[in-house]
Amino acid sequence: MKLGIVGLPNVGKSTLFNSLTKAGAESANYPFCTIDPNVGIVTVPDERLKLLGDMYHSKKVTPAVIEFVDIAGLVKGASKGEGLGNQFLSNIREVDAIIHVVRCFEDANVVHVDGSVDPMRDIETINLELIFSDLEILERRLSKVAKAARMDKSQEKELALLERIKAHLESGMPAKTLAAEDEEEEELLKGYNLLTGKPVIYAANVAEEDLADDGASNAGVQAVRAFAEKENSEVFVICAQIEQEIAELDEDEKAMFLEDLGLSQSGLEKLIKASYRLLGLISYLTAGEDETRAWTIKEGTKAPQAAGKIHTDFERGFIKAEVVNYKDLLEQGSLAAAREKGLVGMEGKDYVVKDGDVILFRFNV
């Protein structure tokens, strides 16, 4: 999974990126300190892996990973070359979802590029820049397809779709709110890779005192939540500064620190849950002496396609999947004991893999 972090300058983007990835992107109280896109890989915390790895005495435990891309702060008019321009947006065309960091805290020591804190204005500014960036891509495609359509009538359907998307974007609406009329249009829309077509997770960056009630008493957070609900986006409340402190601690210290703050999970854990929900992802597990590992798949994936995540041969030669829920496996202490209790299913090609399934694939090529 690949997530791109966007936002105005000085909203806490790079601080959040640093805390998530511990990659040390430069973070300072002035705009545009992130000149190049920073990329960091983060492992997905998963207690199930540790427990299974301990049970099997696995030589290696491999969690799922998320790649984060941090983009330079955008400003109003970026698409026309203001600030550093929007050339950085090309770096997030390939991401699965966008994390939009929104400032919901007051701090006289941290300047706001527009002079005051207003989360909804900031969201509108960024969304417009994403729309302008998409329009630039569309115009190029439109011009190419319009030429081709003069000679080839089969291009007319795509031309009509492009004109519809263009009008939709020009009315200030993101591409994801445009309904495709059929499967062909849906495929074309995916192929354009529009930024405003991507799912969004809003990271409401608050002061430490707003963390304990999850931003319930912060008017800015409430406004962001109401907006996100309308467009089926996710929101998670975070204090980027606190996350950076958490990132420096070991597991035991982290647990104590979170408890002192009245929190049950870190911002990273909240973000990962929001990302999985938004993108409809789950993890199945493989476990053994050599390696215990998490594999990320789309909800609704059938056994052969899940096997293909490990190796294409597994999908091609799929015979059966031996499936047990990780809790049952841990309770019984071994696969053999779980089999004896009838807790292991022999599943075929139509089996839909569930989150937390521990699977042993049988295949032949």
Coordinates of C-alpha atoms in Angstrom, one line a residue:
M1 CA 0.0 0.0 0.0
K2 CA 1.3 3.4 -1.0
L3 CA 0.0 6.6 0.7
G4 CA 0.8 10.2 -0.3
I5 CA 0.8 13.0 2.3
V6 CA -0.4 16.5 1.1
G7 CA -1.3 19.7 2.9
L8 CA -0.4 23.4 3.1
P9 CA 3.0 24.5 4.4
N10 CA 3.3 24.4 8.2
V11 CA 0.3 22.2 9.0
G12 CA 2.5 19.4 10.4
K13 CA 3.0 17.3 7.2
S14 CA 6.7 16.6 7.6
T15 CA 6.5 16.3 11.4
L16 CA 3.8 13.6 10.8
F17 CA 5.9 11.9 8.1
N18 CA 9.0 11.9 10.4
S19 CA 7.0 10.3 13.2
L20 CA 5.5 7.7 10.9
T21 CA 8.6 6.7 9.2
K22 CA 11.4 7.9 11.5
A23 CA 13.0 8.9 8.2
G24 CA 14.1 12.3 9.4
A25 CA 12.6 14.5 6.6
E26 CA 13.6 18.1 7.4
S27 CA 10.9 19.9 9.4
A28 CA 11.1 23.6 10.2
N29 CA 8.9 26.5 10.9
Y30 CA 9.0 27.9 7.4
P31 CA 7.2 26.9 4.2
F32 CA 8.7 24.6 1.5
C33 CA 11.3 22.9 3.7
T34 CA 10.4 19.6 2.0
I35 CA 11.8 20.3 -1.5
D36 CA 12.0 16.7 -2.7
P37 CA 9.4 14.2 -2.1
N38 CA 10.4 12.1 0.9
V39 CA 9.7 8.4 0.8
G40 CA 9.5 6.1 3.8
I41 CA 8.5 2.5 4.4
V42 CA 6.6 1.7 7.6
T43 CA 5.7 -1.8 8.9
V44 CA 2.1 -2.4 9.9
P45 CA 1.9 -3.2 13.6
D46 CA 0.2 -6.6 14.0
E47 CA 0.2 -8.4 17.3
R48 CA -1.0 -11.6 15.6
L49 CA 2.3 -12.0 13.8
K50 CA 4.4 -11.8 17.0
L51 CA 2.2 -14.4 18.8
L52 CA 2.3 -16.8 15.8
G53 CA 6.0 -16.2 15.3
D54 CA 6.6 -17.1 19.0
M55 CA 4.4 -20.2 18.7
Y56 CA 6.3 -21.5 15.6
H57 CA 9.7 -20.2 16.8
S58 CA 9.9 -18.6 13.3
K59 CA 13.4 -17.6 12.1
K60 CA 11.8 -14.6 10.5
V61 CA 8.6 -12.5 11.1
T62 CA 7.6 -10.3 8.1
P63 CA 4.8 -7.7 8.6
A64 CA 2.9 -6.0 5.9
V65 CA 4.4 -2.6 4.9
I66 CA 3.1 0.8 3.8
E67 CA 5.0 3.3 1.7
F68 CA 4.5 7.0 2.6
V69 CA 5.4 9.8 0.1
D70 CA 5.6 13.3 1.6
I71 CA 5.1 16.1 -0.8
A72 CA 6.3 19.8 -0.5
G73 CA 3.6 22.1 1.0
L74 CA 1.2 23.4 -1.6
V75 CA -0.1 26.9 -1.6
K76 CA -3.0 28.7 -3.3
G77 CA -2.0 29.2 -7.0
A78 CA 0.5 26.3 -7.0
S79 CA -0.9 25.2 -10.3
K80 CA 0.0 28.6 -11.8
G81 CA 3.6 28.4 -10.3
E82 CA 3.0 30.0 -6.9
G83 CA 5.3 28.7 -4.1
L84 CA 7.1 25.7 -5.6
G85 CA 4.4 25.0 -8.2
N86 CA 2.5 21.7 -8.3
Q87 CA 5.2 19.7 -10.1
F88 CA 5.5 17.6 -6.9
L89 CA 1.9 16.3 -7.4
S90 CA 3.2 14.0 -10.1
N91 CA 5.0 12.1 -7.3
I92 CA 1.6 11.0 -5.8
R93 CA -0.2 10.0 -9.0
E94 CA 0.7 6.3 -8.2
V95 CA -0.5 6.3 -4.6
D96 CA -3.5 4.2 -3.5
A97 CA -4.9 7.0 -1.2
I98 CA -4.1 10.6 -0.2
I99 CA -3.5 11.6 3.4
H100 CA -4.5 15.3 3.6
V101 CA -3.1 16.9 6.8
V102 CA -5.3 19.7 8.1
R103 CA -4.2 22.1 10.8
C104 CA -6.7 22.2 13.6
F105 CA -4.5 23.8 16.3
E106 CA -3.6 27.4 17.2
D107 CA 0.0 28.2 17.9
A108 CA 1.4 31.8 17.6
N109 CA 4.9 30.3 17.2
V110 CA 4.0 28.4 14.0
V111 CA 3.0 30.7 11.2
H112 CA 0.1 29.8 8.9
V113 CA 0.7 30.5 5.2
D114 CA -2.7 32.2 5.0
G115 CA -2.4 34.1 8.3
S116 CA -5.1 32.3 10.3
V117 CA -6.2 28.7 11.2
D118 CA -9.3 27.7 9.1
P119 CA -9.4 23.9 8.3
M120 CA -12.3 24.2 5.8
R121 CA -10.5 27.0 3.8
D122 CA -7.3 24.9 3.8
I123 CA -9.2 21.8 2.5
E124 CA -10.7 23.9 -0.3
T125 CA -7.3 25.4 -1.2
I126 CA -5.7 21.9 -1.5
N127 CA -8.7 20.4 -3.3
L128 CA -8.7 23.1 -5.9
E129 CA -5.0 22.6 -6.6
L130 CA -5.6 18.9 -7.0
I131 CA -8.4 19.7 -9.4
F132 CA -6.2 22.1 -11.4
S133 CA -3.5 19.4 -11.6
D134 CA -6.1 16.9 -12.9
L135 CA -7.4 19.4 -15.5
E136 CA -3.9 19.8 -16.8
I137 CA -3.6 16.0 -17.4
L138 CA -7.1 15.8 -18.9
E139 CA -6.5 18.7 -21.3
R140 CA -3.6 16.8 -22.8
R141 CA -5.6 13.6 -23.1
L142 CA -8.6 15.5 -24.5
S143 CA -6.6 17.1 -27.3
K144 CA -5.0 13.7 -28.3
V145 CA -8.4 11.9 -28.3
A146 CA -10.2 14.7 -30.1
K147 CA -7.7 14.4 -32.9
A148 CA -8.0 10.6 -33.0
A149 CA -11.9 10.8 -32.9
R150 CA -11.9 12.7 -36.2
M151 CA -10.5 9.6 -38.0
D152 CA -11.8 6.8 -35.7
K153 CA -15.4 6.8 -34.5
S154 CA -14.6 4.3 -31.7
Q155 CA -12.8 7.1 -29.9
E156 CA -16.0 9.1 -29.5
K157 CA -17.1 7.4 -26.3
E158 CA -13.8 8.3 -24.6
L159 CA -14.0 11.9 -25.9
A160 CA -17.5 12.3 -24.4
L161 CA -16.3 10.9 -21.1
L162 CA -13.3 13.3 -21.0
E163 CA -15.5 16.3 -21.7
R164 CA -17.9 15.2 -18.9
I165 CA -15.0 14.8 -16.4
K166 CA -13.6 18.2 -17.5
A167 CA -17.0 19.9 -16.9
H168 CA -17.3 18.1 -13.6
L169 CA -13.9 19.3 -12.4
E170 CA -14.4 22.8 -13.6
S171 CA -17.5 23.0 -11.4
G172 CA -15.2 22.4 -8.4
M173 CA -16.1 18.7 -7.9
P174 CA -13.5 15.9 -7.5
A175 CA -13.4 13.1 -10.0
K176 CA -14.4 10.5 -7.4
T177 CA -17.9 12.0 -7.3
L178 CA -18.5 11.4 -11.0
A179 CA -20.4 8.2 -11.6
A180 CA -19.2 6.0 -14.5
E181 CA -22.0 4.9 -16.8
D182 CA -20.6 1.4 -17.5
E183 CA -17.6 -0.8 -16.9
E184 CA -15.7 0.6 -19.9
E185 CA -16.0 4.1 -18.5
E186 CA -14.9 2.8 -15.0
E187 CA -11.7 1.3 -16.6
L188 CA -11.0 4.5 -18.5
L189 CA -11.4 6.6 -15.3
K190 CA -9.0 4.3 -13.4
G191 CA -6.5 4.6 -16.2
Y192 CA -6.4 8.5 -16.0
N193 CA -5.1 8.1 -12.5
L194 CA -6.6 11.4 -11.4
L195 CA -5.6 12.8 -8.0
T196 CA -9.2 13.8 -7.2
G197 CA -10.3 10.3 -8.0
K198 CA -8.3 8.8 -5.2
P199 CA -9.7 8.0 -1.7
V200 CA -8.8 10.6 1.0
I201 CA -8.0 10.3 4.7
Y202 CA -8.0 13.6 6.5
A203 CA -5.5 13.8 9.3
A204 CA -6.8 16.5 11.7
N205 CA -3.7 17.7 13.4
V206 CA -4.6 19.0 16.9
A207 CA -2.9 20.3 20.0
E208 CA -2.1 17.8 22.8
E209 CA -5.1 18.8 24.9
D210 CA -7.5 17.9 22.2
L211 CA -6.2 14.3 21.9
A212 CA -7.9 12.7 24.9
D213 CA -11.5 13.3 23.6
D214 CA -10.4 12.6 20.0
G215 CA -11.0 16.2 18.9
A216 CA -14.7 16.2 20.1
S217 CA -14.4 19.6 21.6
N218 CA -12.4 21.1 18.6
A219 CA -14.7 23.0 16.2
G220 CA -12.2 22.6 13.4
V221 CA -12.1 18.8 13.8
Q222 CA -16.0 18.6 13.8
A223 CA -16.1 20.6 10.6
V224 CA -13.6 18.3 8.9
R225 CA -15.6 15.2 10.1
A226 CA -18.8 16.6 8.7
F227 CA -17.1 17.4 5.3
A228 CA -15.5 14.0 5.1
E229 CA -18.7 12.2 5.9
K230 CA -20.4 13.8 2.8
E231 CA -17.6 12.5 0.5
N232 CA -17.2 9.1 2.2
S233 CA -13.7 9.9 3.3
E234 CA -12.0 8.8 6.6
V235 CA -10.8 11.2 9.4
F236 CA -8.3 10.5 12.1
V237 CA -7.2 12.9 14.9
I238 CA -3.5 13.2 15.5
C239 CA -1.1 15.5 17.3
A240 CA 2.0 15.3 15.0
Q241 CA 4.2 16.7 17.7
I242 CA 3.2 13.9 20.2
E243 CA 3.6 11.3 17.4
Q244 CA 7.2 12.4 16.9
E245 CA 7.8 11.9 20.6
I246 CA 6.2 8.5 20.5
A247 CA 8.4 7.5 17.6
E248 CA 11.5 7.8 19.8
L249 CA 10.2 5.4 22.4
D250 CA 10.5 1.6 22.7
E251 CA 7.4 -0.5 22.9
D252 CA 7.1 -0.5 26.7
E253 CA 7.7 3.2 27.1
K254 CA 5.2 3.9 24.2
A255 CA 2.5 2.0 26.0
M256 CA 3.0 3.9 29.2
F257 CA 3.2 7.3 27.4
L258 CA -0.1 6.5 25.5
E259 CA -1.7 5.5 28.8
D260 CA -0.6 8.8 30.4
L261 CA -2.3 10.7 27.6
G262 CA -5.5 8.6 27.9
L263 CA -5.0 7.0 24.5
S264 CA -5.5 3.4 23.5
Q265 CA -3.5 3.6 20.2
S266 CA -0.9 5.7 18.4
G267 CA -1.7 7.9 15.4
L268 CA 0.1 5.4 13.2
E269 CA -2.2 2.7 14.3
K270 CA -5.3 4.9 13.8
L271 CA -4.0 5.8 10.3
I272 CA -3.4 2.2 9.3
K273 CA -6.9 1.2 10.4
A274 CA -8.4 4.1 8.5
S275 CA -6.4 3.2 5.4
Y276 CA -7.4 -0.5 5.5
R277 CA -11.1 0.5 6.0
L278 CA -11.0 3.1 3.2
L279 CA -9.3 0.8 0.7
G280 CA -11.2 -2.3 1.7
L281 CA -8.0 -4.2 2.7
I282 CA -7.5 -7.2 5.0
S283 CA -4.5 -9.3 6.0
Y284 CA -4.2 -13.1 5.9
L285 CA -1.2 -14.9 7.5
T286 CA 1.2 -17.7 6.7
A287 CA 3.1 -19.2 9.6
G288 CA 5.9 -21.7 10.0
E289 CA 9.3 -22.3 11.3
D290 CA 11.1 -20.5 8.5
E291 CA 8.8 -17.4 8.4
T292 CA 5.6 -16.0 9.7
R293 CA 4.2 -13.3 7.4
A294 CA 1.2 -11.0 6.8
W295 CA -0.2 -10.6 3.3
T296 CA -2.4 -7.6 2.4
I297 CA -5.3 -8.3 0.0
K298 CA -8.6 -6.7 -1.0
E299 CA -11.6 -7.8 1.0
G300 CA -13.5 -10.3 -1.1
T301 CA -10.4 -11.9 -2.6
K302 CA -10.8 -15.7 -3.3
A303 CA -8.2 -18.3 -2.2
P304 CA -6.4 -18.7 -5.6
Q305 CA -5.9 -15.0 -6.0
A306 CA -4.7 -14.6 -2.4
A307 CA -2.2 -17.5 -3.1
G308 CA -1.0 -15.5 -6.1
K309 CA 0.2 -12.7 -3.7
I310 CA 2.8 -15.2 -2.6
H311 CA 3.8 -16.5 -6.0
T312 CA 2.0 -16.7 -9.4
D313 CA 2.7 -20.5 -9.4
F314 CA 0.5 -20.8 -6.2
E315 CA -2.4 -19.3 -8.1
R316 CA -1.8 -21.1 -11.4
G317 CA -1.5 -24.6 -9.7
F318 CA -3.9 -24.0 -6.9
I319 CA -5.5 -27.2 -5.5
K320 CA -6.8 -26.4 -2.0
A321 CA -6.2 -24.1 1.0
E322 CA -5.9 -25.3 4.5
V323 CA -7.5 -22.5 6.6
V324 CA -7.7 -21.9 10.3
N325 CA -8.5 -18.7 12.2
Y326 CA -5.4 -17.4 14.0
K327 CA -7.2 -17.3 17.4
D328 CA -8.1 -21.0 17.1
L329 CA -4.6 -21.9 16.0
L330 CA -3.0 -20.0 19.0
E331 CA -5.5 -21.6 21.4
Q332 CA -4.8 -25.1 20.2
G333 CA -1.0 -24.5 20.1
S334 CA -0.4 -26.3 16.7
L335 CA -2.0 -26.9 13.3
A336 CA -2.2 -30.7 14.1
A337 CA -4.1 -30.0 17.3
A338 CA -6.4 -27.6 15.5
R339 CA -7.0 -30.2 12.8
E340 CA -8.0 -32.8 15.5
K341 CA -10.6 -30.4 16.9
G342 CA -12.0 -29.9 13.4
L343 CA -11.0 -26.2 13.3
V344 CA -9.1 -26.4 10.0
G345 CA -11.1 -26.2 6.8
M346 CA -10.0 -27.6 3.4
E347 CA -11.2 -24.8 1.1
G348 CA -11.5 -24.7 -2.7
K349 CA -11.3 -22.1 -5.4
D350 CA -14.5 -20.2 -4.3
Y351 CA -13.4 -19.7 -0.7
V352 CA -13.3 -15.9 0.2
V353 CA -10.3 -15.2 2.4
K354 CA -11.1 -13.5 5.8
D355 CA -9.0 -11.2 7.9
G356 CA -6.9 -13.2 10.3
D357 CA -7.0 -16.5 8.3
V358 CA -3.8 -18.5 8.7
I359 CA -3.5 -20.4 5.4
L360 CA -1.4 -23.2 4.0
F361 CA -1.8 -23.5 0.2
R362 CA -1.7 -26.8 -1.6
F363 CA -0.6 -26.4 -5.3
N364 CA 0.9 -28.3 -8.2
V365 CA 2.5 -26.9 -11.4

